[in-house]
Amino acid sequence: MTETAIAIGELSRRTGCNIETIRYYERIGLIPRAARRGRYRSYGGADIARLSFVRRARVLGFTLEEIGALLAIATAGQVDCAEARSIASSHLAGVRKRLADLQRMERVLAETVQACDRGDHAGCPLIDTLSAER
């Protein structure tokens, strides 16, 4: 049984990926260039699976470069889990750093909002905090 080809609009619908993003991913080589039927791109099940992989990785915050490396690992004859782990470990360290930065921002904003609520500050604590040189 042969696989049914789908158009880019259907690929977009099935994966939740914007059509322009799909075209971009093709241009940068993240997904292979689609076969053509006349002027129209034609996709199959492997394209759906690959684009779904890319979308899930993007949701987790992986960069396009990291995703390209993970795809290379995933499509290799023998999957190298150690290399994938290294990419994930590095990404995790970045996520943890961003979380720490967000927690610091949360503290500063919470303190500023509380100062606004107390009303014991001449002027506006938020504007003063944002205007202060560090």
C-alpha positions as a printed NumPy array, in Angstrom:
array([[  0.   ,   0.   ,   0.   ],
       [  1.389,   3.425,  -0.933],
       [  1.501,   6.368,   1.392],
       [ -0.938,   9.189,   0.716],
       [  0.753,  12.494,  -0.035],
       [ -0.5  ,  15.585,   1.742],
       [ -0.17 ,  19.274,   0.953],
       [  1.628,  21.805,   3.129],
       [ -1.662,  23.091,   4.566],
       [ -2.564,  19.616,   5.799],
       [  0.951,  19.141,   7.205],
       [  0.514,  22.429,   9.04 ],
       [ -2.849,  21.341,  10.435],
       [ -1.586,  17.927,  11.573],
       [  1.532,  19.242,  13.277],
       [  0.363,  22.655,  14.478],
       [  3.274,  24.257,  12.678],
       [  2.771,  27.452,  10.684],
       [  3.164,  27.106,   6.898],
       [  5.861,  29.795,   6.741],
       [  7.748,  28.016,   9.529],
       [  7.599,  24.753,   7.564],
       [  9.055,  26.545,   4.525],
       [ 11.759,  28.076,   6.732],
       [ 12.67 ,  24.698,   8.212],
       [ 13.021,  23.369,   4.659],
       [ 15.261,  26.288,   3.644],
       [ 17.629,  25.738,   6.585],
       [ 17.655,  21.963,   6.119],
       [ 15.905,  21.034,   9.372],
       [ 13.351,  19.087,   7.371],
       [ 14.057,  17.764,   3.883],
       [ 12.784,  19.659,   0.882],
       [  9.396,  18.321,  -0.055],
       [  8.732,  16.374,  -3.177],
       [  6.771,  18.39 ,  -5.722],
       [  3.584,  17.658,  -7.564],
       [  3.608,  20.432, -10.085],
       [  3.91 ,  23.682,  -8.121],
       [  2.794,  22.123,  -4.852],
       [  4.831,  20.57 ,  -2.084],
       [  3.902,  17.015,  -1.23 ],
       [  4.55 ,  15.468,   2.19 ],
       [  4.258,  12.014,   3.725],
       [  4.267,  10.268,   7.079],
       [  8.024,  10.647,   7.584],
       [  7.665,  14.41 ,   7.126],
       [  4.863,  14.528,   9.691],
       [  6.974,  12.575,  12.186],
       [ 10.078,  14.718,  11.651],
       [  8.184,  18.002,  11.89 ],
       [  6.375,  16.779,  15.013],
       [  9.783,  15.966,  16.548],
       [ 10.972,  19.495,  15.71 ],
       [  7.834,  21.067,  17.19 ],
       [  8.11 ,  19.106,  20.443],
       [ 11.789,  20.032,  20.745],
       [ 10.967,  23.716,  20.129],
       [  8.29 ,  23.589,  22.855],
       [ 11.004,  22.328,  25.222],
       [ 13.131,  25.309,  24.221],
       [ 15.82 ,  23.561,  22.191],
       [ 17.552,  25.8  ,  19.658],
       [ 17.358,  25.001,  15.962],
       [ 21.033,  24.023,  16.08 ],
       [ 20.388,  21.616,  18.973],
       [ 17.383,  20.172,  17.15 ],
       [ 19.477,  19.628,  14.04 ],
       [ 22.025,  17.728,  16.112],
       [ 19.29 ,  15.66 ,  17.79 ],
       [ 17.751,  14.855,  14.406],
       [ 21.147,  13.733,  13.119],
       [ 21.439,  11.427,  16.132],
       [ 17.865,  10.165,  15.72 ],
       [ 18.325,   9.351,  12.042],
       [ 21.73 ,   7.709,  12.422],
       [ 21.809,   3.957,  11.964],
       [ 22.839,   3.479,  15.59 ],
       [ 21.43 ,   6.057,  18.01 ],
       [ 24.132,   7.584,  20.236],
       [ 22.343,   8.221,  23.53 ],
       [ 25.461,   9.731,  25.131],
       [ 25.59 ,  12.487,  22.53 ],
       [ 21.853,  13.195,  22.907],
       [ 22.302,  13.252,  26.683],
       [ 25.107,  15.774,  26.352],
       [ 22.882,  18.096,  24.295],
       [ 20.003,  17.681,  26.757],
       [ 22.279,  18.222,  29.757],
       [ 23.641,  21.447,  28.313],
       [ 20.111,  22.611,  27.516],
       [ 18.975,  21.753,  31.048],
       [ 21.76 ,  23.898,  32.52 ],
       [ 20.527,  26.825,  30.423],
       [ 16.938,  26.26 ,  31.552],
       [ 18.027,  26.214,  35.185],
       [ 19.958,  29.464,  34.712],
       [ 16.912,  31.14 ,  33.151],
       [ 14.754,  29.878,  36.029],
       [ 17.142,  31.407,  38.562],
       [ 17.056,  34.704,  36.64 ],
       [ 13.247,  34.604,  36.588],
       [ 13.133,  33.949,  40.338],
       [ 15.355,  36.993,  40.94 ],
       [ 13.063,  39.077,  38.735],
       [ 10.038,  37.782,  40.618],
       [ 11.532,  38.861,  43.96 ],
       [ 12.325,  42.369,  42.728],
       [  8.874,  42.782,  41.184],
       [  7.107,  41.404,  44.271],
       [  9.033,  43.791,  46.531],
       [  8.21 ,  46.689,  44.216],
       [  4.503,  45.826,  44.09 ],
       [  4.418,  45.521,  47.891],
       [  6.065,  48.932,  48.213],
       [  3.378,  50.33 ,  45.893],
       [  0.651,  48.682,  48.005],
       [  2.045,  50.135,  51.255],
       [  1.941,  53.629,  49.825],
       [  4.738,  54.73 ,  52.091],
       [  7.014,  55.696,  49.256],
       [  7.205,  59.154,  47.727],
       [  6.654,  58.774,  44.013],
       [  6.348,  55.361,  42.379],
       [  8.512,  52.462,  43.601],
       [  8.272,  50.677,  40.247],
       [  9.438,  53.7  ,  38.276],
       [ 12.176,  54.335,  40.846],
       [ 13.352,  50.696,  40.644],
       [ 13.43 ,  50.749,  36.863],
       [ 15.203,  54.12 ,  36.818],
       [ 17.893,  53.187,  39.348],
       [ 21.373,  52.601,  38.005],
       [ 22.91 ,  49.297,  38.973]])
